[in-house]
Amino acid sequence: VEQGYLGLWRRYKRSLKQRNTMLRSKAKHEEIRAWDKALAALGEEIDTIRQQVFVVLKPVLLKTASFLLKNPVFFDYDRGWQENKSLLDVFIANENRDSQYGTTHSGPHRADIKITHENKKAKGRVSRGEQKLLACATILSAVEVVQSTLDKKLLLLLDDPAAELDTKSLKRLMEKVFELKSQLIVTSIEPEPDIFPQQPSLFHVERGKIHCAK
């Protein structure tokens, strides 16, 4: 777990905001270039951390997502700019375009995880239920890695797990959740004791008050 990542990301976002402001105000090239160096250095550092994390996360993510969707799922990290170029070179090359639109088109703020399901891009073609399973796979994989790294159990909040899922998909999801052995709080419109391996503690929320179920 990279302790300094959040501070690094905040510094990058502040510098990015300043660069975009200068682009919109049509500042001189020299003024923009002065920000480019600092912004590029931060962006490269963020990308290095992300790639290190993704190397650890990817095998867990592949296993978890493929189990939940019952088909092979593949994940690729897109860092947000060309692989064979430094971020500073990209800023310089794209300066005219960035100035025209008043925004920075490349950098870690444009990074993405590309998902392939059944040999096709998942974006725009998977069902709502599959979208939910992919999102859950990402979170559960991250939890598994963090718990293993810190040697501590996390608290998971699971909101209405049955929504958008059929019975078999829900069963697979909860199986993965319970494998983590994390403390678990589940919310649901209807009581669903069958999804738990043992009888859970039940509470009702009514008119803003919490009541222990009998």
PDB file of C-alpha atoms in Angstrom:
ATOM      1  CA  VAL A   1       0.000   0.000   0.000  1.00  0.00           C
ATOM      2  CA  GLU A   2       1.566   3.263  -1.110  1.00  0.00           C
ATOM      3  CA  GLN A   3       1.178   5.736   1.765  1.00  0.00           C
ATOM      4  CA  GLY A   4       2.138   8.857  -0.214  1.00  0.00           C
ATOM      5  CA  TYR A   5      -0.087   8.264  -3.225  1.00  0.00           C
ATOM      6  CA  LEU A   6      -3.026  10.423  -2.120  1.00  0.00           C
ATOM      7  CA  GLY A   7      -0.827  13.464  -1.497  1.00  0.00           C
ATOM      8  CA  LEU A   8       0.888  12.931  -4.830  1.00  0.00           C
ATOM      9  CA  TRP A   9      -2.462  12.723  -6.624  1.00  0.00           C
ATOM     10  CA  ARG A  10      -3.716  15.911  -4.975  1.00  0.00           C
ATOM     11  CA  ARG A  11      -0.576  17.791  -6.014  1.00  0.00           C
ATOM     12  CA  TYR A  12      -1.028  16.534  -9.564  1.00  0.00           C
ATOM     13  CA  LYS A  13      -4.675  17.644  -9.662  1.00  0.00           C
ATOM     14  CA  ARG A  14      -3.776  21.123  -8.407  1.00  0.00           C
ATOM     15  CA  SER A  15      -1.036  21.467 -11.018  1.00  0.00           C
ATOM     16  CA  LEU A  16      -3.356  20.134 -13.720  1.00  0.00           C
ATOM     17  CA  LYS A  17      -5.997  22.691 -12.789  1.00  0.00           C
ATOM     18  CA  GLN A  18      -3.400  25.460 -13.046  1.00  0.00           C
ATOM     19  CA  ARG A  19      -2.221  24.234 -16.459  1.00  0.00           C
ATOM     20  CA  ASN A  20      -5.786  24.087 -17.769  1.00  0.00           C
ATOM     21  CA  THR A  21      -6.415  27.618 -16.509  1.00  0.00           C
ATOM     22  CA  MET A  22      -3.342  28.825 -18.375  1.00  0.00           C
ATOM     23  CA  LEU A  23      -4.433  26.994 -21.522  1.00  0.00           C
ATOM     24  CA  ARG A  24      -7.847  28.667 -21.431  1.00  0.00           C
ATOM     25  CA  SER A  25      -6.309  32.095 -20.834  1.00  0.00           C
ATOM     26  CA  LYS A  26      -4.009  31.612 -23.852  1.00  0.00           C
ATOM     27  CA  ALA A  27      -0.863  32.057 -21.761  1.00  0.00           C
ATOM     28  CA  LYS A  28       2.536  32.198 -23.438  1.00  0.00           C
ATOM     29  CA  HIS A  29       4.284  28.962 -24.372  1.00  0.00           C
ATOM     30  CA  GLU A  30       7.085  29.667 -21.896  1.00  0.00           C
ATOM     31  CA  GLU A  31       4.612  30.005 -19.016  1.00  0.00           C
ATOM     32  CA  ILE A  32       2.845  26.774 -19.916  1.00  0.00           C
ATOM     33  CA  ARG A  33       6.149  24.902 -20.335  1.00  0.00           C
ATOM     34  CA  ALA A  34       7.168  25.939 -16.820  1.00  0.00           C
ATOM     35  CA  TRP A  35       4.157  24.017 -15.470  1.00  0.00           C
ATOM     36  CA  ASP A  36       4.624  21.119 -17.895  1.00  0.00           C
ATOM     37  CA  LYS A  37       7.840  19.908 -16.249  1.00  0.00           C
ATOM     38  CA  ALA A  38       6.423  19.745 -12.731  1.00  0.00           C
ATOM     39  CA  LEU A  39       3.124  18.244 -13.897  1.00  0.00           C
ATOM     40  CA  ALA A  40       4.866  15.626 -16.035  1.00  0.00           C
ATOM     41  CA  ALA A  41       7.148  14.595 -13.161  1.00  0.00           C
ATOM     42  CA  LEU A  42       4.153  14.092 -10.864  1.00  0.00           C
ATOM     43  CA  GLY A  43       2.262  12.224 -13.576  1.00  0.00           C
ATOM     44  CA  GLU A  44       5.140   9.846 -14.254  1.00  0.00           C
ATOM     45  CA  GLU A  45       5.458   9.107 -10.533  1.00  0.00           C
ATOM     46  CA  ILE A  46       1.729   8.405 -10.236  1.00  0.00           C
ATOM     47  CA  ASP A  47       1.896   6.081 -13.237  1.00  0.00           C
ATOM     48  CA  THR A  48       4.831   4.165 -11.739  1.00  0.00           C
ATOM     49  CA  ILE A  49       2.880   3.521  -8.533  1.00  0.00           C
ATOM     50  CA  ARG A  50      -0.238   2.509 -10.451  1.00  0.00           C
ATOM     51  CA  GLN A  51       1.670   0.046 -12.595  1.00  0.00           C
ATOM     52  CA  GLN A  52       3.255  -1.510  -9.512  1.00  0.00           C
ATOM     53  CA  VAL A  53      -0.156  -1.893  -7.877  1.00  0.00           C
ATOM     54  CA  PHE A  54      -1.727  -3.270 -11.058  1.00  0.00           C
ATOM     55  CA  VAL A  55       0.949  -5.978 -11.329  1.00  0.00           C
ATOM     56  CA  VAL A  56      -0.105  -7.234  -7.882  1.00  0.00           C
ATOM     57  CA  LEU A  57      -3.840  -6.704  -8.399  1.00  0.00           C
ATOM     58  CA  LYS A  58      -4.221  -8.129 -11.914  1.00  0.00           C
ATOM     59  CA  PRO A  59      -3.920 -11.896 -11.197  1.00  0.00           C
ATOM     60  CA  VAL A  60      -6.392 -11.611  -8.315  1.00  0.00           C
ATOM     61  CA  LEU A  61      -8.730  -9.544 -10.474  1.00  0.00           C
ATOM     62  CA  LEU A  62      -8.575 -12.033 -13.364  1.00  0.00           C
ATOM     63  CA  LYS A  63      -9.420 -14.922 -11.058  1.00  0.00           C
ATOM     64  CA  THR A  64     -12.238 -13.131  -9.236  1.00  0.00           C
ATOM     65  CA  ALA A  65     -13.924 -11.620 -12.308  1.00  0.00           C
ATOM     66  CA  SER A  66     -13.728 -14.849 -14.314  1.00  0.00           C
ATOM     67  CA  PHE A  67     -15.324 -16.729 -11.411  1.00  0.00           C
ATOM     68  CA  LEU A  68     -18.149 -14.215 -10.960  1.00  0.00           C
ATOM     69  CA  LEU A  69     -18.997 -13.966 -14.678  1.00  0.00           C
ATOM     70  CA  LYS A  70     -18.321 -17.658 -15.445  1.00  0.00           C
ATOM     71  CA  ASN A  71     -16.251 -16.660 -18.479  1.00  0.00           C
ATOM     72  CA  PRO A  72     -12.670 -15.447 -18.953  1.00  0.00           C
ATOM     73  CA  VAL A  73     -12.301 -11.720 -18.287  1.00  0.00           C
ATOM     74  CA  PHE A  74      -9.135  -9.773 -19.108  1.00  0.00           C
ATOM     75  CA  PHE A  75      -7.915  -6.422 -17.798  1.00  0.00           C
ATOM     76  CA  ASP A  76      -5.347  -4.045 -19.275  1.00  0.00           C
ATOM     77  CA  TYR A  77      -4.046  -0.825 -17.766  1.00  0.00           C
ATOM     78  CA  ASP A  78      -4.087   2.244 -20.045  1.00  0.00           C
ATOM     79  CA  ARG A  79      -1.901   4.884 -18.404  1.00  0.00           C
ATOM     80  CA  GLY A  80      -3.449   7.828 -20.277  1.00  0.00           C
ATOM     81  CA  TRP A  81      -0.737   8.608 -22.853  1.00  0.00           C
ATOM     82  CA  GLN A  82       1.413   6.812 -25.428  1.00  0.00           C
ATOM     83  CA  GLU A  83       3.549   4.025 -23.997  1.00  0.00           C
ATOM     84  CA  ASN A  84       6.668   4.925 -25.973  1.00  0.00           C
ATOM     85  CA  LYS A  85       6.760   8.624 -25.016  1.00  0.00           C
ATOM     86  CA  SER A  86       7.495  10.611 -21.878  1.00  0.00           C
ATOM     87  CA  LEU A  87       4.614  12.639 -20.489  1.00  0.00           C
ATOM     88  CA  LEU A  88       6.604  15.853 -20.902  1.00  0.00           C
ATOM     89  CA  ASP A  89       7.124  15.133 -24.612  1.00  0.00           C
ATOM     90  CA  VAL A  90       3.397  14.485 -24.983  1.00  0.00           C
ATOM     91  CA  PHE A  91       2.512  17.769 -23.250  1.00  0.00           C
ATOM     92  CA  ILE A  92       4.814  19.671 -25.604  1.00  0.00           C
ATOM     93  CA  ALA A  93       3.567  17.866 -28.724  1.00  0.00           C
ATOM     94  CA  ASN A  94      -0.105  18.398 -27.804  1.00  0.00           C
ATOM     95  CA  GLU A  95       0.177  21.994 -26.580  1.00  0.00           C
ATOM     96  CA  ASN A  96      -1.603  23.555 -29.571  1.00  0.00           C
ATOM     97  CA  ARG A  97      -4.482  21.095 -29.344  1.00  0.00           C
ATOM     98  CA  ASP A  98      -4.711  21.504 -25.571  1.00  0.00           C
ATOM     99  CA  SER A  99      -4.754  25.297 -25.968  1.00  0.00           C
ATOM    100  CA  GLN A 100      -7.495  25.079 -28.581  1.00  0.00           C
ATOM    101  CA  TYR A 101      -9.800  23.131 -26.252  1.00  0.00           C
ATOM    102  CA  GLY A 102      -8.570  24.611 -22.967  1.00  0.00           C
ATOM    103  CA  THR A 103      -7.875  21.250 -21.375  1.00  0.00           C
ATOM    104  CA  THR A 104      -5.068  18.707 -20.988  1.00  0.00           C
ATOM    105  CA  HIS A 105      -5.871  15.629 -23.060  1.00  0.00           C
ATOM    106  CA  SER A 106      -3.129  13.302 -21.804  1.00  0.00           C
ATOM    107  CA  GLY A 107      -1.878  12.199 -18.415  1.00  0.00           C
ATOM    108  CA  PRO A 108      -2.785   9.903 -15.515  1.00  0.00           C
ATOM    109  CA  HIS A 109      -6.129  11.714 -15.138  1.00  0.00           C
ATOM    110  CA  ARG A 110      -7.077  10.039 -18.441  1.00  0.00           C
ATOM    111  CA  ALA A 111      -5.972   6.569 -17.347  1.00  0.00           C
ATOM    112  CA  ASP A 112      -8.383   3.649 -17.588  1.00  0.00           C
ATOM    113  CA  ILE A 113      -8.722  -0.094 -17.104  1.00  0.00           C
ATOM    114  CA  LYS A 114      -9.714  -1.758 -20.383  1.00  0.00           C
ATOM    115  CA  ILE A 115     -11.898  -4.834 -19.845  1.00  0.00           C
ATOM    116  CA  THR A 116     -12.353  -7.646 -22.360  1.00  0.00           C
ATOM    117  CA  HIS A 117     -15.182 -10.159 -21.854  1.00  0.00           C
ATOM    118  CA  GLU A 118     -15.878 -13.029 -24.254  1.00  0.00           C
ATOM    119  CA  ASN A 119     -13.189 -11.653 -26.603  1.00  0.00           C
ATOM    120  CA  LYS A 120     -14.963  -8.296 -26.927  1.00  0.00           C
ATOM    121  CA  LYS A 121     -14.621  -4.943 -25.203  1.00  0.00           C
ATOM    122  CA  ALA A 122     -16.910  -4.963 -22.189  1.00  0.00           C
ATOM    123  CA  LYS A 123     -17.681  -1.238 -22.332  1.00  0.00           C
ATOM    124  CA  GLY A 124     -21.135  -0.608 -23.747  1.00  0.00           C
ATOM    125  CA  ARG A 125     -22.077  -4.246 -24.277  1.00  0.00           C
ATOM    126  CA  VAL A 126     -22.285  -6.019 -20.913  1.00  0.00           C
ATOM    127  CA  SER A 127     -25.583  -6.169 -19.027  1.00  0.00           C
ATOM    128  CA  ARG A 128     -26.304  -4.223 -15.854  1.00  0.00           C
ATOM    129  CA  GLY A 129     -25.851  -7.393 -13.844  1.00  0.00           C
ATOM    130  CA  GLU A 130     -22.470  -8.033 -15.467  1.00  0.00           C
ATOM    131  CA  GLN A 131     -21.461  -4.423 -14.823  1.00  0.00           C
ATOM    132  CA  LYS A 132     -22.252  -4.952 -11.162  1.00  0.00           C
ATOM    133  CA  LEU A 133     -20.229  -8.170 -11.030  1.00  0.00           C
ATOM    134  CA  LEU A 134     -17.248  -6.472 -12.686  1.00  0.00           C
ATOM    135  CA  ALA A 135     -17.425  -3.617 -10.185  1.00  0.00           C
ATOM    136  CA  CYS A 136     -17.685  -6.083  -7.309  1.00  0.00           C
ATOM    137  CA  ALA A 137     -14.760  -8.097  -8.689  1.00  0.00           C
ATOM    138  CA  THR A 138     -12.608  -4.964  -8.696  1.00  0.00           C
ATOM    139  CA  ILE A 139     -13.500  -4.050  -5.115  1.00  0.00           C
ATOM    140  CA  LEU A 140     -13.204  -7.592  -3.748  1.00  0.00           C
ATOM    141  CA  SER A 141      -9.837  -8.065  -5.454  1.00  0.00           C
ATOM    142  CA  ALA A 142      -8.560  -4.819  -3.953  1.00  0.00           C
ATOM    143  CA  VAL A 143      -9.805  -5.906  -0.525  1.00  0.00           C
ATOM    144  CA  GLU A 144      -8.024  -9.245  -0.876  1.00  0.00           C
ATOM    145  CA  VAL A 145      -4.738  -7.551  -1.785  1.00  0.00           C
ATOM    146  CA  VAL A 146      -5.006  -4.950   0.990  1.00  0.00           C
ATOM    147  CA  GLN A 147      -5.878  -7.547   3.630  1.00  0.00           C
ATOM    148  CA  SER A 148      -2.961  -9.699   2.554  1.00  0.00           C
ATOM    149  CA  THR A 149      -0.574  -6.730   2.543  1.00  0.00           C
ATOM    150  CA  LEU A 150      -1.636  -5.300   5.909  1.00  0.00           C
ATOM    151  CA  ASP A 151      -2.468  -8.657   7.518  1.00  0.00           C
ATOM    152  CA  LYS A 152      -5.703  -7.094   8.752  1.00  0.00           C
ATOM    153  CA  LYS A 153      -9.367  -7.718   7.998  1.00  0.00           C
ATOM    154  CA  LEU A 154     -11.451  -4.888   6.546  1.00  0.00           C
ATOM    155  CA  LEU A 155     -15.073  -3.919   7.078  1.00  0.00           C
ATOM    156  CA  LEU A 156     -17.190  -4.382   3.930  1.00  0.00           C
ATOM    157  CA  LEU A 157     -20.452  -2.557   3.278  1.00  0.00           C
ATOM    158  CA  LEU A 158     -22.604  -4.355   0.692  1.00  0.00           C
ATOM    159  CA  ASP A 159     -25.712  -2.518  -0.501  1.00  0.00           C
ATOM    160  CA  ASP A 160     -28.577  -4.654  -1.849  1.00  0.00           C
ATOM    161  CA  PRO A 161     -26.430  -7.432  -3.379  1.00  0.00           C
ATOM    162  CA  ALA A 162     -29.422  -9.154  -4.990  1.00  0.00           C
ATOM    163  CA  ALA A 163     -30.281  -6.165  -7.205  1.00  0.00           C
ATOM    164  CA  GLU A 164     -29.621  -6.820 -10.924  1.00  0.00           C
ATOM    165  CA  LEU A 165     -28.413 -10.385 -10.217  1.00  0.00           C
ATOM    166  CA  ASP A 166     -30.005 -13.777 -10.787  1.00  0.00           C
ATOM    167  CA  THR A 167     -29.874 -16.424  -8.060  1.00  0.00           C
ATOM    168  CA  LYS A 168     -26.730 -18.159  -9.355  1.00  0.00           C
ATOM    169  CA  SER A 169     -24.812 -14.917  -9.837  1.00  0.00           C
ATOM    170  CA  LEU A 170     -25.768 -13.758  -6.346  1.00  0.00           C
ATOM    171  CA  LYS A 171     -24.603 -17.070  -4.897  1.00  0.00           C
ATOM    172  CA  ARG A 172     -21.204 -16.757  -6.605  1.00  0.00           C
ATOM    173  CA  LEU A 173     -20.844 -13.150  -5.438  1.00  0.00           C
ATOM    174  CA  MET A 174     -21.584 -13.985  -1.819  1.00  0.00           C
ATOM    175  CA  GLU A 175     -19.267 -16.993  -1.974  1.00  0.00           C
ATOM    176  CA  LYS A 176     -16.413 -14.648  -2.921  1.00  0.00           C
ATOM    177  CA  VAL A 177     -17.418 -12.157  -0.238  1.00  0.00           C
ATOM    178  CA  PHE A 178     -17.371 -14.797   2.494  1.00  0.00           C
ATOM    179  CA  GLU A 179     -14.005 -16.143   1.327  1.00  0.00           C
ATOM    180  CA  LEU A 180     -12.453 -12.839   2.429  1.00  0.00           C
ATOM    181  CA  LYS A 181     -13.586 -13.414   6.036  1.00  0.00           C
ATOM    182  CA  SER A 182     -14.086  -9.671   6.457  1.00  0.00           C
ATOM    183  CA  GLN A 183     -16.579  -8.123   8.835  1.00  0.00           C
ATOM    184  CA  LEU A 184     -19.689  -7.573   6.746  1.00  0.00           C
ATOM    185  CA  ILE A 185     -22.655  -5.207   6.813  1.00  0.00           C
ATOM    186  CA  VAL A 186     -25.318  -5.946   4.179  1.00  0.00           C
ATOM    187  CA  THR A 187     -28.344  -3.779   3.390  1.00  0.00           C
ATOM    188  CA  SER A 188     -31.405  -5.131   1.602  1.00  0.00           C
ATOM    189  CA  ILE A 189     -35.007  -4.157   0.955  1.00  0.00           C
ATOM    190  CA  GLU A 190     -36.116  -7.694   1.800  1.00  0.00           C
ATOM    191  CA  PRO A 191     -34.589 -10.102   4.354  1.00  0.00           C
ATOM    192  CA  GLU A 192     -32.331 -12.585   2.560  1.00  0.00           C
ATOM    193  CA  PRO A 193     -31.012 -15.042   5.170  1.00  0.00           C
ATOM    194  CA  ASP A 194     -30.378 -17.710   2.506  1.00  0.00           C
ATOM    195  CA  ILE A 195     -27.356 -15.837   1.156  1.00  0.00           C
ATOM    196  CA  PHE A 196     -25.485 -16.197   4.457  1.00  0.00           C
ATOM    197  CA  PRO A 197     -23.616 -19.360   5.541  1.00  0.00           C
ATOM    198  CA  GLN A 198     -24.944 -18.853   9.068  1.00  0.00           C
ATOM    199  CA  GLN A 199     -27.723 -16.822  10.650  1.00  0.00           C
ATOM    200  CA  PRO A 200     -26.660 -13.147  10.687  1.00  0.00           C
ATOM    201  CA  SER A 201     -27.675 -10.452  13.151  1.00  0.00           C
ATOM    202  CA  LEU A 202     -30.670  -8.658  11.628  1.00  0.00           C
ATOM    203  CA  PHE A 203     -31.671  -5.022  12.076  1.00  0.00           C
ATOM    204  CA  HIS A 204     -34.561  -2.991  10.657  1.00  0.00           C
ATOM    205  CA  VAL A 205     -34.357   0.695   9.786  1.00  0.00           C
ATOM    206  CA  GLU A 206     -37.722   2.412  10.127  1.00  0.00           C
ATOM    207  CA  ARG A 207     -38.348   6.168  10.163  1.00  0.00           C
ATOM    208  CA  GLY A 208     -34.674   6.849  10.751  1.00  0.00           C
ATOM    209  CA  LYS A 209     -34.385   4.478  13.719  1.00  0.00           C
ATOM    210  CA  ILE A 210     -32.562   1.147  13.906  1.00  0.00           C
ATOM    211  CA  HIS A 211     -34.335  -1.777  15.579  1.00  0.00           C
ATOM    212  CA  CYS A 212     -32.936  -5.209  16.340  1.00  0.00           C
ATOM    213  CA  ALA A 213     -35.022  -7.848  14.545  1.00  0.00           C
ATOM    214  CA  LYS A 214     -36.593 -10.523  16.699  1.00  0.00           C
TER     215      LYS A 214
END
